[in-house]
Short mmCIF file of C-alpha atoms in Angstrom, two decimals:
data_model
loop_
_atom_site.label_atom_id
_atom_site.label_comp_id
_atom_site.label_asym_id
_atom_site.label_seq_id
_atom_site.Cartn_x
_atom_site.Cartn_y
_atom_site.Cartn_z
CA UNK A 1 0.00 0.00 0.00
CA UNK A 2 2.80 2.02 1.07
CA UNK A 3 4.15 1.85 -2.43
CA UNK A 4 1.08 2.81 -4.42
CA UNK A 5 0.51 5.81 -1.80
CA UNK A 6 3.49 7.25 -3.73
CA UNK A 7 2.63 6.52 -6.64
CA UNK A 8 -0.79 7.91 -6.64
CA UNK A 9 0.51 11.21 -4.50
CA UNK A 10 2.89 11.79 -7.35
CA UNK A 11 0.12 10.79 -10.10
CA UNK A 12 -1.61 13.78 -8.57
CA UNK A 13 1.05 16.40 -8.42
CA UNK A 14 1.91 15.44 -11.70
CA UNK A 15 -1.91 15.99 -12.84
CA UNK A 16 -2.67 18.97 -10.59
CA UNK A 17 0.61 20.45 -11.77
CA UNK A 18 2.03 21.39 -8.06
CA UNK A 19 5.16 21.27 -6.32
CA UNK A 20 5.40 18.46 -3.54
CA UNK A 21 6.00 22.08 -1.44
CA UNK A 22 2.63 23.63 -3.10
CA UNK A 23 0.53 20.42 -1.90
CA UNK A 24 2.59 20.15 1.38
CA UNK A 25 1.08 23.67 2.09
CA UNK A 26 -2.49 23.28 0.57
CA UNK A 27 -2.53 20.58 3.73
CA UNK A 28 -0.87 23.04 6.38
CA UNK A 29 1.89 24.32 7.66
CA UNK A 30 4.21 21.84 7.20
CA UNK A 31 6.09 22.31 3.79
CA UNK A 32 7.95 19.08 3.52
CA UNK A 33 4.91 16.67 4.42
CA UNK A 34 4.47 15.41 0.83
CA UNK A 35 7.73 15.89 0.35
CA UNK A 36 8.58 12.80 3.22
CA UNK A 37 5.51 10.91 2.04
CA UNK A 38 7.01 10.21 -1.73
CA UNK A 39 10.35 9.49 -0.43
CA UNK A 40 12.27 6.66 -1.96
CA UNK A 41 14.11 5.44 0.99
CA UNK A 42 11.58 5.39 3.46
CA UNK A 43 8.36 3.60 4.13
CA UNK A 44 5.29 5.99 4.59
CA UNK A 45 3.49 5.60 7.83
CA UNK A 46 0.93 8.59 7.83
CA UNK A 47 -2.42 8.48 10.40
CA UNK A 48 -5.61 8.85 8.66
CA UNK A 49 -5.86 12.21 10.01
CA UNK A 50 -2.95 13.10 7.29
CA UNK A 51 -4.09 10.73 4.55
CA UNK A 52 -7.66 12.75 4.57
CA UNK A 53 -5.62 16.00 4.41
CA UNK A 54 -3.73 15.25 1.58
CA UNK A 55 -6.52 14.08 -0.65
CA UNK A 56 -8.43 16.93 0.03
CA UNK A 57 -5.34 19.07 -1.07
CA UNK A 58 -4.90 16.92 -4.36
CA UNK A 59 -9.19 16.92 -4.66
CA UNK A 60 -9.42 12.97 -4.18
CA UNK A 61 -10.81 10.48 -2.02
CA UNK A 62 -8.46 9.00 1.06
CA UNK A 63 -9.95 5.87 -0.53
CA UNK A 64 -8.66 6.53 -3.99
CA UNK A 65 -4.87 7.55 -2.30
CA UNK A 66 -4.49 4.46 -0.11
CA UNK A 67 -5.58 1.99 -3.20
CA UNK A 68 -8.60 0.90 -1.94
CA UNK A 69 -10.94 2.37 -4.74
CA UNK A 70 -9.64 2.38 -8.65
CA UNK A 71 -12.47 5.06 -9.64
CA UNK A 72 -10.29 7.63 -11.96
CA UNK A 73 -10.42 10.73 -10.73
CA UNK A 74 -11.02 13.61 -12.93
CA UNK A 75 -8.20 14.39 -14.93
CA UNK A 76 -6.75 18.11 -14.87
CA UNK A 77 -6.00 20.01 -18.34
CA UNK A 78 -3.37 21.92 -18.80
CA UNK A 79 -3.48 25.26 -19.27
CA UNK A 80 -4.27 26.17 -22.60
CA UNK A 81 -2.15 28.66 -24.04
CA UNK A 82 -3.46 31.71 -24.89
CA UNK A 83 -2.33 34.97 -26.57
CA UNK A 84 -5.27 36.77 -24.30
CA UNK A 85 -3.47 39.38 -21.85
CA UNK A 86 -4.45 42.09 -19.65
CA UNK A 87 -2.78 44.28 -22.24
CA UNK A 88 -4.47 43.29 -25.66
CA UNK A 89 -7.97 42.59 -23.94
CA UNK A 90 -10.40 44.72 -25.66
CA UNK A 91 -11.76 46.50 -22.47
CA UNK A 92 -15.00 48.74 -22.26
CA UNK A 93 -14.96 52.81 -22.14
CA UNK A 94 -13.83 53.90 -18.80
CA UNK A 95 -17.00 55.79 -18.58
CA UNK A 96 -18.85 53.06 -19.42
CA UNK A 97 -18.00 51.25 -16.13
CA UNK A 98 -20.28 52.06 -13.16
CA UNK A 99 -19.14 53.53 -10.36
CA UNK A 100 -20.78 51.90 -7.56
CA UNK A 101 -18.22 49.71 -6.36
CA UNK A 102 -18.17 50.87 -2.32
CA UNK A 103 -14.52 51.30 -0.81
CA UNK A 104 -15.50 50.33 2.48
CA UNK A 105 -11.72 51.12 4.25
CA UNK A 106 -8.24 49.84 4.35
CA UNK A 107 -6.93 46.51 5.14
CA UNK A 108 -4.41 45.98 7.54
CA UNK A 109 -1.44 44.07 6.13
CA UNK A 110 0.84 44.39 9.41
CA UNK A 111 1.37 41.11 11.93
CA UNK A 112 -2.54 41.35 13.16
CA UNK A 113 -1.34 41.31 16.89
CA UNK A 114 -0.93 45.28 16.38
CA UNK A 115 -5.00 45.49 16.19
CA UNK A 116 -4.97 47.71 13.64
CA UNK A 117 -7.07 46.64 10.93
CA UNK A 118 -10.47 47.97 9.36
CA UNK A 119 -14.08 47.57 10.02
CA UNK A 120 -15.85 46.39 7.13
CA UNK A 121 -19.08 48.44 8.71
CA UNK A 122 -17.29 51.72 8.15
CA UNK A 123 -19.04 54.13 6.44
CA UNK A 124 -17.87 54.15 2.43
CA UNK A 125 -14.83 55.74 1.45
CA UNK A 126 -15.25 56.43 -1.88
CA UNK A 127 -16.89 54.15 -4.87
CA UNK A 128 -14.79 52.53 -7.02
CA UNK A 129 -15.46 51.61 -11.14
CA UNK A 130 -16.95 48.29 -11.81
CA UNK A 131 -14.63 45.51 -13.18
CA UNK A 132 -15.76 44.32 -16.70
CA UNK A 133 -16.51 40.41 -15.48
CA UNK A 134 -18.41 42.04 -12.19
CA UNK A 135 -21.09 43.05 -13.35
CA UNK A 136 -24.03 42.15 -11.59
CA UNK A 137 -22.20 40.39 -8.41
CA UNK A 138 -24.21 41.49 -5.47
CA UNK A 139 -22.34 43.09 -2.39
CA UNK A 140 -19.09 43.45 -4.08
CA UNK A 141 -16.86 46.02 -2.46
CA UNK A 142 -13.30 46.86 -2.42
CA UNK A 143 -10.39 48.01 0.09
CA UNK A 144 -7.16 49.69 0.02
CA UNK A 145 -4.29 47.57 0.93
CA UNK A 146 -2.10 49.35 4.09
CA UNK A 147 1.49 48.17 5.43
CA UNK A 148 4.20 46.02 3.85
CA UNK A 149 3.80 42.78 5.06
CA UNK A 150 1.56 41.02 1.57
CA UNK A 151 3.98 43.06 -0.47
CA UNK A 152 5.03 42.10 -3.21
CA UNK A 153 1.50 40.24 -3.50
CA UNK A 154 -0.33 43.34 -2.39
CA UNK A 155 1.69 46.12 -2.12
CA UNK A 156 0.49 49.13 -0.02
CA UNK A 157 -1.95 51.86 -1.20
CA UNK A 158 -3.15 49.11 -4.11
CA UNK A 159 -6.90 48.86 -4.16
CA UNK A 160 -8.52 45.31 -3.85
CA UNK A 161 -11.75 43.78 -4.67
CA UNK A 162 -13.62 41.30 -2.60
CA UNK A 163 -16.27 38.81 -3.81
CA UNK A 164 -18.10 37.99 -0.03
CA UNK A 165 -19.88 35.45 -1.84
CA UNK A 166 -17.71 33.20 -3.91
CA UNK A 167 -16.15 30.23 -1.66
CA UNK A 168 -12.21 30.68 -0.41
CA UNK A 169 -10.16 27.40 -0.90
CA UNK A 170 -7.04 27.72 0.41
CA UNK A 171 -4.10 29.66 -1.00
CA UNK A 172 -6.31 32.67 -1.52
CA UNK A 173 -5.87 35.78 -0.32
CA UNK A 174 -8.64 36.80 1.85
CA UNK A 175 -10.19 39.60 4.22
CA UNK A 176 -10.64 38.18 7.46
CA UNK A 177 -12.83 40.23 9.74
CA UNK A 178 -12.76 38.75 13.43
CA UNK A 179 -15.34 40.21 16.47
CA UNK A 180 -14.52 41.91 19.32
CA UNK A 181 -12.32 39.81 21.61
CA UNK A 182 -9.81 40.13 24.31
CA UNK A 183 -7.53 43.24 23.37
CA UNK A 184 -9.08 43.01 19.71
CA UNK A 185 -11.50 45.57 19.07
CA UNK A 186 -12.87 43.55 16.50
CA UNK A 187 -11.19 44.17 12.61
CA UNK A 188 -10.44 43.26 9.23
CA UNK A 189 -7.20 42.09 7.53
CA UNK A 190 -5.67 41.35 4.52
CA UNK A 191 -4.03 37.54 4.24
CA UNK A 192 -3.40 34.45 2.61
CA UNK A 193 -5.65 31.69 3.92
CA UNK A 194 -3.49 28.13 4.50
CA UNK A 195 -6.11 26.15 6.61
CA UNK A 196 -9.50 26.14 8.19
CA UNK A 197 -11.40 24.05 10.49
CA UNK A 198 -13.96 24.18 12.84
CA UNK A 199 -11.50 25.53 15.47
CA UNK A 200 -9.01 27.62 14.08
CA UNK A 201 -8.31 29.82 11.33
CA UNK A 202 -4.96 29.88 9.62
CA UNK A 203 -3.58 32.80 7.47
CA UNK A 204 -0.18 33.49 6.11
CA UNK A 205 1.89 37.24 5.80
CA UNK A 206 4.64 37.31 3.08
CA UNK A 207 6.42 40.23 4.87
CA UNK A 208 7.96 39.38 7.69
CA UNK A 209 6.96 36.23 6.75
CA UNK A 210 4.19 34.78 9.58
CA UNK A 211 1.45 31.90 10.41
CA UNK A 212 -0.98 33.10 12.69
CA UNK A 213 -3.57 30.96 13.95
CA UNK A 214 -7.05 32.78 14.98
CA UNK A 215 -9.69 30.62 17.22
CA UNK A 216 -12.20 30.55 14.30
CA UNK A 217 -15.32 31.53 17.56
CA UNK A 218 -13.40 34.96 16.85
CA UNK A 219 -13.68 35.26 13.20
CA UNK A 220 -17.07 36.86 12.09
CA UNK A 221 -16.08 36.30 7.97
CA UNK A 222 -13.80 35.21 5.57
CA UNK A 223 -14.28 36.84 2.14
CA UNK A 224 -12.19 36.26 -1.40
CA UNK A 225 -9.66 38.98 -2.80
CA UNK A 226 -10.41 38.43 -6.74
CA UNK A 227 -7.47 38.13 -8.60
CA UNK A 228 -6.91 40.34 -11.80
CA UNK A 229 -8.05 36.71 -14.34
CA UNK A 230 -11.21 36.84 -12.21
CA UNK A 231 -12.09 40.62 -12.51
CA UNK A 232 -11.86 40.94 -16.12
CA UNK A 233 -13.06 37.32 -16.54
CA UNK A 234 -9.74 36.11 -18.75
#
């Protein structure tokens, strides 16, 4: 079994088109846990606990991993390449765009022990122009990015927009807004998310680079940073 645990792990990777290190940290924190698990010159050993984790990450069944269930999973194209690019898209008027995009505040990007984030119930900012592929998407806002520490990602005084409505897998950047707690006043902040369960939250910071776990009783939402393919729909 041991033996075709590899195989199929690396069957996966190969398919998915990740890094051992990429699917080590779709699982958690732990970079080098699929890493171990393919190794030639060891026997793998993992507790179910782990085998669930890392079919999840590589979007199969524990069953399929361990051998016990020959169903093919569905098979992952390749990227298809394209000569489509932000800067040949053939994008609408600028005043054709409405403005009603509301720019609720600015996200925090500093180590969140500093309690200095943003409260997504502050009054608007400012409205921001419509992406072309958003049209229609209700409750879509946007937030200006403040402090280093998602830079190069999200570098400060950018402008983000977040979906609260489409589902965050992990590996995307988020706004996390937690409730008033403790010292916490109860704020919003701009991360990467690397785990989630019914207990704890688990975000990433590029800048000093950081894991910080939050007791997920604090965390009032988790909403989706769109990336620039989703916003103009390339």
């Amino acid at each position: 079994m041991s033996n075709q645990l590899k195989t199929r792990i690396k069957s996966r990777l190969q398919a998915l088109g990740l890094s051992p290190r990429a699917a080590s940290l779709r699982v958690g924190t732990n970079a080098d846990l699929i890493r171990g698990l393919i190794r030639d010159d060891i026997e793998p050993n993992p507790t179910s606990e782990t085998v669930n984790k890392v079919a999840a990450a590589l979007e199969v069944s524990a069953e399929w991993l361990l051998g016990l269930d020959d169903t093919v999973p569905p098979t992952i194209p390749p990227p298809e390449k394209s000569e489509v690019s932000i800067t040949n898209l053939e994008l609408p008027a600028r005043h054709a765009l409405l403005q009603d995009v509301p720019v609720l505040g600015t996200a925090r990007g500093s180590v969140i022990d500093d309690f200095q984030g943003f409260m997504l119930e502050n009054s608007v900012v400012e409205y921001a122009r419509r992406p072309p592929a958003m049209a229609g998407v209700k409750d879509l806002y946007a937030i200006f990015v403040e402090g280093e520490s998602m830079f190069p990602a999200h570098p400060e005084g950018e402008m983000r927009f977040v979906h609260p409505h489409r589902p965050c897998k992990v590996g995307d950047t988020v706004i996390v807004q937690t409730r008033r707690h403790d010292d916490d006043p109860g704020q919003a902040y701009i991360k990467v998310l690397k785990r989630r369960t019914a207990t704890v939250v688990v975000l990433e910071q590029y800048h000093p680079p950081a894991i910080i776990e939050m007791p997920a009783e604090y965390v009032l939402s988790i909403h989706k940073v769109l990336t620039i393919n989703e916003l103009f729909g390339v």
